[in-house]
Tab-separated table of C-alpha atoms in Angstrom:
chain	number	residue	atom	x	y	z
A	299	MET	CA	11.454	-9.504	-18.981
A	300	ALA	CA	15.152	-9.138	-19.770
A	301	GLU	CA	17.542	-10.623	-17.197
A	302	GLY	CA	19.177	-8.137	-14.848
A	303	ARG	CA	16.879	-5.244	-15.684
A	304	ARG	CA	14.724	-3.938	-12.874
A	305	ARG	CA	11.360	-2.426	-13.699
A	306	ALA	CA	8.893	-0.209	-11.889
A	307	TYR	CA	5.147	-0.017	-12.474
A	308	VAL	CA	3.170	3.134	-11.717
A	309	GLY	CA	-0.604	3.060	-11.222
A	310	SER	CA	-2.776	6.108	-11.916
A	311	PHE	CA	-6.301	7.516	-12.082
A	312	THR	CA	-7.320	7.542	-15.746
A	313	SER	CA	-10.452	9.485	-14.776
A	314	ALA	CA	-8.128	12.349	-13.754
A	315	GLY	CA	-5.878	12.210	-16.812
A	316	GLY	CA	-3.693	9.244	-15.888
A	317	LEU	CA	-2.175	7.081	-18.618
A	318	GLY	CA	-3.097	3.753	-17.034
A	319	ILE	CA	-0.109	1.670	-15.914
A	320	LEU	CA	3.289	3.201	-16.673
A	321	LEU	CA	6.320	0.943	-17.105
A	322	ALA	CA	9.750	2.369	-16.199
A	323	ALA	CA	13.330	1.111	-16.065
A	324	VAL	CA	15.110	1.390	-12.706
A	325	ASP	CA	18.739	2.460	-12.442
A	326	GLU	CA	20.370	-0.109	-10.147
A	327	GLU	CA	22.757	2.411	-8.548
A	328	THR	CA	20.668	5.575	-8.167
A	329	GLY	CA	17.072	4.264	-8.190
A	330	ALA	CA	16.233	6.732	-10.982
A	331	LEU	CA	13.302	5.877	-13.244
A	332	THR	CA	13.193	6.071	-17.053
A	333	PRO	CA	9.705	5.754	-18.643
A	334	LEU	CA	9.378	2.952	-21.196
A	335	GLY	CA	5.694	2.898	-22.076
A	336	THR	CA	2.130	2.665	-20.826
A	337	THR	CA	-0.868	0.368	-21.057
A	338	ASN	CA	-4.374	1.759	-20.728
A	339	ASP	CA	-6.917	-1.059	-20.786
A	340	LEU	CA	-8.179	-0.788	-17.195
A	341	PRO	CA	-9.873	2.318	-15.761
A	342	ASP	CA	-8.276	3.835	-12.644
A	343	PRO	CA	-5.640	1.163	-11.879
A	344	SER	CA	-4.857	2.886	-8.593
A	345	CYS	CA	-3.037	0.081	-6.740
A	346	LEU	CA	-0.693	-2.623	-8.021
A	347	THR	CA	1.134	-5.661	-6.701
A	348	LEU	CA	3.483	-8.210	-8.268
A	349	SER	CA	3.629	-11.975	-7.917
A	350	PRO	CA	6.707	-13.236	-6.030
A	351	ASP	CA	8.355	-14.374	-9.280
A	352	GLY	CA	7.694	-10.974	-10.907
A	353	HIS	CA	5.928	-12.535	-13.889
A	354	THR	CA	2.403	-11.354	-13.071
A	355	LEU	CA	1.190	-7.868	-12.197
A	356	TYR	CA	-2.170	-7.404	-10.476
A	357	ALA	CA	-4.163	-4.172	-10.483
A	358	VAL	CA	-7.432	-2.973	-9.005
A	359	SER	CA	-9.806	-0.748	-10.911
A	360	GLU	CA	-10.910	1.826	-8.333
A	361	THR	CA	-14.331	2.482	-9.846
A	362	PRO	CA	-17.888	2.175	-8.468
A	363	LYS	CA	-18.112	-1.247	-10.155
A	364	GLY	CA	-14.695	-2.347	-8.992
A	365	THR	CA	-12.621	-5.056	-10.635
A	366	VAL	CA	-9.217	-6.703	-10.319
A	367	ALA	CA	-7.057	-7.739	-13.261
A	368	ALA	CA	-3.940	-9.826	-13.911
A	369	TYR	CA	-1.256	-8.808	-16.420
A	370	ARG	CA	1.542	-10.787	-17.998
A	371	VAL	CA	4.844	-8.951	-17.513
A	372	THR	CA	6.793	-8.453	-20.764
A	373	ASP	CA	9.751	-6.347	-21.891
A	374	ASP	CA	7.536	-3.791	-23.622
A	375	LYS	CA	4.526	-3.352	-21.367
A	376	PRO	CA	2.164	-5.373	-19.173
A	377	GLU	CA	-0.342	-7.395	-21.214
A	378	LEU	CA	-3.832	-8.071	-19.853
A	379	ALA	CA	-4.122	-11.822	-19.249
A	380	HIS	CA	-7.937	-12.004	-19.330
A	381	ALA	CA	-11.065	-10.010	-18.612
A	382	PRO	CA	-11.045	-8.208	-15.225
A	383	VAL	CA	-12.924	-9.925	-12.385
A	384	PRO	CA	-15.646	-8.018	-10.457
A	385	VAL	CA	-14.992	-7.291	-6.766
A	386	GLY	CA	-16.525	-4.779	-4.343
A	387	SER	CA	-17.040	-1.075	-4.988
A	388	ALA	CA	-14.003	1.225	-5.333
A	389	PRO	CA	-11.195	-1.192	-4.374
A	390	THR	CA	-8.184	0.765	-3.070
A	391	HIS	CA	-5.701	-1.990	-2.226
A	392	LEU	CA	-4.875	-5.619	-2.962
A	393	CYS	CA	-2.517	-8.376	-1.870
A	394	LEU	CA	-1.650	-12.021	-2.524
A	395	PHE	CA	-2.733	-14.340	0.291
A	396	ALA	CA	-3.478	-18.067	0.545
A	397	ASP	CA	-3.628	-18.642	-3.240
A	398	HIS	CA	-6.016	-15.717	-3.627
A	399	ILE	CA	-5.955	-12.063	-4.519
A	400	LEU	CA	-7.660	-10.084	-1.753
A	401	THR	CA	-9.001	-6.585	-2.385
A	402	ALA	CA	-9.921	-3.877	0.113
A	403	ASP	CA	-13.116	-2.343	-1.264
A	404	HIS	CA	-13.392	1.193	0.085
A	405	GLY	CA	-16.824	1.972	-1.364
A	406	SER	CA	-18.595	-1.163	-0.169
A	407	GLY	CA	-16.436	-1.620	2.934
A	408	SER	CA	-15.763	-5.235	2.026
A	409	ILE	CA	-12.810	-7.547	1.517
A	410	THR	CA	-13.116	-9.736	-1.568
A	411	ALA	CA	-11.198	-12.951	-2.324
A	412	VAL	CA	-10.499	-13.997	-5.911
A	413	PRO	CA	-8.801	-17.413	-6.260
A	414	LEU	CA	-5.757	-18.014	-8.430
A	415	LEU	CA	-6.039	-20.912	-10.856
A	416	PRO	CA	-3.946	-23.915	-9.729
A	417	ASP	CA	-1.830	-23.916	-12.902
A	418	GLY	CA	1.081	-21.912	-11.532
A	419	THR	CA	0.594	-19.031	-13.957
A	420	GLY	CA	-0.862	-16.538	-11.483
A	421	THR	CA	-4.087	-16.328	-13.514
A	422	LEU	CA	-7.242	-15.242	-11.709
A	423	ALA	CA	-10.424	-17.307	-11.658
A	424	ASP	CA	-13.379	-15.843	-13.526
A	425	THR	CA	-15.307	-14.918	-10.390
A	426	ALA	CA	-14.661	-14.020	-6.780
A	427	SER	CA	-14.987	-16.885	-4.319
A	428	GLY	CA	-16.173	-14.867	-1.343
A	429	THR	CA	-16.671	-11.439	0.178
A	430	LEU	CA	-16.401	-10.353	3.795
A	431	CYS	CA	-18.934	-7.651	4.714
A	432	HIS	CA	-19.941	-6.026	7.989
A	433	PRO	CA	-23.637	-5.090	7.737
A	434	ARG	CA	-23.805	-4.151	11.424
A	435	GLN	CA	-21.666	-1.098	10.693
A	436	ARG	CA	-23.120	1.823	8.796
A	437	GLN	CA	-20.057	3.100	6.993
A	438	PRO	CA	-17.167	0.647	6.789
A	439	HIS	CA	-14.395	1.744	4.405
A	440	ALA	CA	-11.827	-1.022	3.948
A	441	HIS	CA	-8.635	0.664	2.784
A	442	GLN	CA	-5.852	-1.930	2.871
A	443	VAL	CA	-5.233	-5.668	3.079
A	444	GLN	CA	-1.739	-6.703	4.212
A	445	PRO	CA	-0.381	-10.198	5.013
A	446	ASP	CA	1.663	-10.592	8.174
A	447	PRO	CA	5.296	-11.819	7.938
A	448	THR	CA	4.300	-15.415	8.782
A	449	GLY	CA	1.818	-15.632	5.910
A	450	ARG	CA	-0.789	-17.040	8.279
A	451	TRP	CA	-2.862	-13.889	8.701
A	452	VAL	CA	-3.990	-10.937	6.623
A	453	LEU	CA	-4.767	-7.605	8.297
A	454	GLY	CA	-7.586	-5.453	6.942
A	455	VAL	CA	-7.451	-1.741	7.755
A	456	ASP	CA	-10.857	-0.026	7.916
A	457	LEU	CA	-10.934	3.771	7.950
A	458	GLY	CA	-14.691	3.913	8.478
A	459	THR	CA	-14.837	1.769	11.615
A	460	ASP	CA	-11.517	2.877	13.173
A	461	SER	CA	-10.396	-0.725	13.392
A	462	VAL	CA	-8.015	-3.363	12.074
A	463	ARG	CA	-9.341	-6.866	11.405
A	464	VAL	CA	-7.137	-9.942	11.488
A	465	CYS	CA	-8.487	-12.386	8.916
A	466	THR	CA	-7.916	-15.766	7.340
A	467	VAL	CA	-9.372	-17.304	4.197
A	468	GLU	CA	-11.525	-20.381	4.722
A	469	GLY	CA	-13.165	-22.115	1.791
A	470	GLY	CA	-12.351	-19.150	-0.414
A	471	ILE	CA	-14.067	-16.680	1.921
A	472	PRO	CA	-12.313	-14.072	4.124
A	473	VAL	CA	-13.164	-14.711	7.779
A	474	VAL	CA	-12.518	-12.403	10.729
A	475	HIS	CA	-10.332	-13.941	13.436
A	476	SER	CA	-10.076	-10.853	15.657
A	477	GLU	CA	-10.764	-7.129	15.485
A	478	THR	CA	-8.858	-4.320	17.199
A	479	ALA	CA	-10.445	-0.951	17.817
A	480	LEU	CA	-8.237	2.121	17.465
A	481	ARG	CA	-8.959	5.571	18.864
A	482	PRO	CA	-12.380	6.795	17.633
A	483	GLY	CA	-11.986	9.304	14.825
A	484	SER	CA	-8.404	8.319	13.987
A	485	GLY	CA	-9.334	6.901	10.575
A	486	PRO	CA	-6.712	4.173	10.014
A	487	ARG	CA	-5.656	3.971	6.360
A	488	HIS	CA	-2.539	1.812	5.888
A	489	LEU	CA	-0.153	-0.192	8.055
A	490	ALA	CA	3.380	-1.557	7.822
A	491	PHE	CA	5.117	-4.279	9.811
A	492	ASN	CA	8.393	-3.490	11.523
A	493	PRO	CA	10.953	-6.161	10.544
A	494	ASN	CA	12.545	-6.175	14.020
A	495	GLY	CA	11.420	-9.271	15.907
A	496	ALA	CA	11.007	-12.808	14.634
A	497	ASP	CA	7.379	-12.312	13.675
A	498	GLY	CA	7.283	-8.571	13.051
A	499	SER	CA	6.438	-7.835	16.668
A	500	TYR	CA	5.293	-4.262	16.011
A	501	VAL	CA	2.860	-2.887	13.446
A	502	HIS	CA	2.680	0.813	12.572
A	503	VAL	CA	-0.817	1.967	11.555
A	504	LEU	CA	-1.067	5.290	9.721
A	505	ASN	CA	-4.192	7.274	10.583
A	506	GLU	CA	-5.621	9.507	7.844
A	507	LEU	CA	-7.925	11.621	10.010
A	508	ALA	CA	-5.654	12.211	13.014
A	509	PRO	CA	-2.866	12.616	11.533
A	510	THR	CA	-0.843	10.113	13.581
A	511	VAL	CA	0.755	6.676	13.607
A	512	THR	CA	-0.546	4.100	16.079
A	513	THR	CA	2.083	1.515	16.998
A	514	CYS	CA	0.615	-1.859	17.937
A	515	ARG	CA	2.168	-4.969	19.427
A	516	TRP	CA	1.607	-7.937	17.104
A	517	ASN	CA	1.157	-11.470	18.438
A	518	ALA	CA	1.526	-13.706	15.409
A	519	ALA	CA	0.923	-16.902	17.377
A	520	GLU	CA	-2.521	-15.720	18.489
A	521	GLY	CA	-3.361	-13.372	15.599
A	522	GLN	CA	-3.898	-10.472	18.000
A	523	LEU	CA	-3.095	-6.770	17.697
A	524	GLU	CA	-2.718	-4.472	20.726
A	525	PRO	CA	-2.427	-0.656	20.409
A	526	VAL	CA	0.503	0.714	22.443
A	527	THR	CA	1.350	4.283	21.446
A	528	GLU	CA	0.109	7.018	19.086
A	529	THR	CA	2.538	9.554	17.594
A	530	PRO	CA	1.850	12.706	15.516
A	531	VAL	CA	3.418	12.748	12.042
A	532	LEU	CA	3.477	16.566	11.876
A	533	PRO	CA	5.282	18.984	14.221
A	534	THR	CA	2.263	21.298	14.617
A	535	THR	CA	-1.449	21.218	13.913
A	536	PRO	CA	-1.906	22.371	10.304
A	537	ASP	CA	-4.327	25.149	9.377
A	538	GLY	CA	-5.596	23.422	6.230
A	539	ASP	CA	-5.891	19.917	4.808
A	540	ALA	CA	-3.542	17.270	6.173
A	541	TYR	CA	-4.391	13.694	5.203
A	542	PRO	CA	-1.719	11.016	5.709
A	543	SER	CA	-1.676	8.511	2.872
A	544	GLY	CA	1.321	6.179	2.728
A	545	ILE	CA	3.701	4.508	5.171
A	546	ALA	CA	6.958	2.579	4.813
A	547	VAL	CA	9.504	1.124	7.233
A	548	SER	CA	13.264	0.886	6.684
A	549	PRO	CA	14.611	-2.670	6.267
A	550	ASP	CA	16.491	-2.427	9.572
A	551	GLY	CA	13.352	-1.237	11.388
A	552	ARG	CA	14.994	1.985	12.620
A	553	PHE	CA	12.853	4.470	10.702
A	554	VAL	CA	9.241	4.928	9.628
A	555	TRP	CA	8.379	7.242	6.729
A	556	THR	CA	4.920	8.645	6.068
A	557	ALA	CA	3.407	10.932	3.436
A	558	THR	CA	0.763	13.559	4.150
A	559	ARG	CA	-1.399	15.180	1.484
A	560	GLY	CA	-2.357	18.828	1.731
A	561	VAL	CA	0.817	19.893	3.514
A	562	ASP	CA	2.635	17.673	0.953
A	563	VAL	CA	5.451	16.400	3.134
A	564	LEU	CA	7.305	13.240	4.027
A	565	SER	CA	7.738	12.633	7.746
A	566	VAL	CA	10.689	10.817	9.281
A	567	LEU	CA	10.049	8.973	12.560
A	568	ALA	CA	12.735	7.203	14.570
A	569	VAL	CA	11.743	3.867	16.110
A	570	GLU	CA	12.568	3.664	19.814
A	571	GLY	CA	11.148	0.367	21.018
A	572	ALA	CA	7.371	0.665	21.009
A	573	ASP	CA	7.646	4.448	20.671
A	574	LEU	CA	8.135	6.627	17.616
A	575	ARG	CA	9.827	10.022	17.644
A	576	LEU	CA	9.179	12.587	14.912
A	577	VAL	CA	12.589	13.592	13.544
A	578	THR	CA	11.614	16.034	10.792
A	579	THR	CA	9.499	16.591	7.699
A	580	VAL	CA	10.694	17.338	4.151
A	581	PRO	CA	8.808	18.371	0.975
A	582	CYS	CA	7.489	15.369	-0.952
A	583	GLY	CA	8.669	16.691	-4.316
A	584	GLY	CA	5.193	17.387	-5.680
A	585	ARG	CA	1.562	17.794	-4.695
A	586	TRP	CA	-0.808	15.370	-2.977
A	587	PRO	CA	1.450	12.352	-2.277
A	588	ARG	CA	-0.943	9.445	-2.721
A	589	ALA	CA	1.445	6.623	-1.826
A	590	ILE	CA	5.067	5.872	-0.964
A	591	THR	CA	7.178	2.786	-1.682
A	592	TYR	CA	10.612	1.848	-0.348
A	593	ALA	CA	12.730	-0.486	-2.463
A	594	ALA	CA	16.472	-1.184	-2.725
A	595	GLY	CA	17.560	1.930	-0.853
A	596	THR	CA	15.182	4.330	-2.607
A	597	LEU	CA	11.931	5.919	-1.452
A	598	TYR	CA	9.416	6.572	-4.256
A	599	VAL	CA	6.515	9.019	-3.923
A	600	ALA	CA	3.477	8.987	-6.245
A	601	ASN	CA	2.334	12.626	-6.336
A	602	GLN	CA	-1.213	12.536	-7.667
A	603	HIS	CA	-2.071	16.211	-8.240
A	604	SER	CA	1.294	17.332	-9.624
A	605	GLY	CA	1.425	14.222	-11.823
A	606	ASP	CA	4.873	12.846	-11.076
A	607	VAL	CA	6.848	10.183	-9.261
A	608	THR	CA	9.726	11.553	-7.194
A	609	TRP	CA	12.492	9.457	-5.692
A	610	PHE	CA	14.621	10.008	-2.595
A	611	THR	CA	17.633	8.361	-0.970
A	612	PRO	CA	17.217	8.220	2.830
A	613	ASP	CA	20.323	9.032	4.852
A	614	GLN	CA	21.473	5.838	6.569
A	615	ASP	CA	22.180	7.575	9.883
A	616	THR	CA	19.259	10.005	10.166
A	617	GLY	CA	16.630	8.477	7.879
A	618	VAL	CA	16.080	11.897	6.251
A	619	PRO	CA	15.204	11.498	2.529
A	620	VAL	CA	17.380	13.373	-0.001
A	621	ARG	CA	15.652	14.130	-3.309
A	622	GLY	CA	17.129	12.453	-6.377
A	623	GLY	CA	14.798	13.282	-9.261
A	624	SER	CA	11.361	12.718	-10.768
A	625	ILE	CA	9.487	11.622	-13.872
A	626	GLU	CA	6.159	12.774	-15.250
A	627	ALA	CA	3.296	10.424	-14.368
A	628	PRO	CA	-0.144	12.081	-14.636
A	629	ALA	CA	-2.482	11.349	-11.702
A	630	ALA	CA	0.054	8.921	-10.200
A	631	SER	CA	-1.299	6.772	-7.372
A	632	TRP	CA	1.051	3.830	-6.738
A	633	VAL	CA	4.576	2.532	-7.409
A	634	VAL	CA	5.722	-1.089	-7.263
A	635	LEU	CA	9.113	-2.521	-8.241
A	636	ASP	CA	10.005	-6.056	-9.320
A	637	VAL	CA	12.244	-8.204	-7.154
């Protein structure tokens, strides 16, 4: 990748007309995106993450026979490094943790660990090393895996069991350290750590079925999560569909942003200690906002049904996002930017 040039990668659902993984240039001053090209050798690459050095891009294939793949990052487009590795069914999220790629497998309700080869290239091993399942529960739906700021723990969000599991990886296998139950029927989907506090002392959990955010106190020393408050992300109860999807926190920890599909809005919540206060909602710039990403002063929204990525600049004083522009991205599902 050329020095000094920032890039963005957009995941999509190829089964709904997506182009695979879209590569775009990022304007350093405005955050605007300019499409550069696409690669389409993995079905439904719905969620992406980059290695810390930005040289490797990882993608899940959100299909019934789910896989995860590693790409070499080049100037032209990401290049598949090797054959995708099987994981659980319909993986929706992934993260780097303890020299592994972990996937949250929504269909099978599992968390799968795939080791990285010890050669420093970010290459995946040929097979998964272990899978965490919960057979005692009838319908687990793991939706996200997110490391904590210390790098000691990974938190798994399960929409089907209304819980968040704090896990480690032991011998290549994800192991549950503790489990926190949220309000029954809330349907937790994604979470984000608040950067205030030495160890990210608060975690904001976005609930898809509520629609609300549950703020939890995080004890990194003990690996324990404690629910404290629950805040609506919409000013009134909607008449139709309203399914929260993505969550992001400002770098100073003052604001939380969420996206809600159906009503197609971004919500702005002010952080007041352990409490959140809904400030306002604004249109998301398209239809069915699947995910949001905050990077370098810009908030990006992947609008799945309208097929675009829209970017906003949040006001520094109020947190309210101001629309900047958009690019076409059929069946967009995720946006990630290099460092």
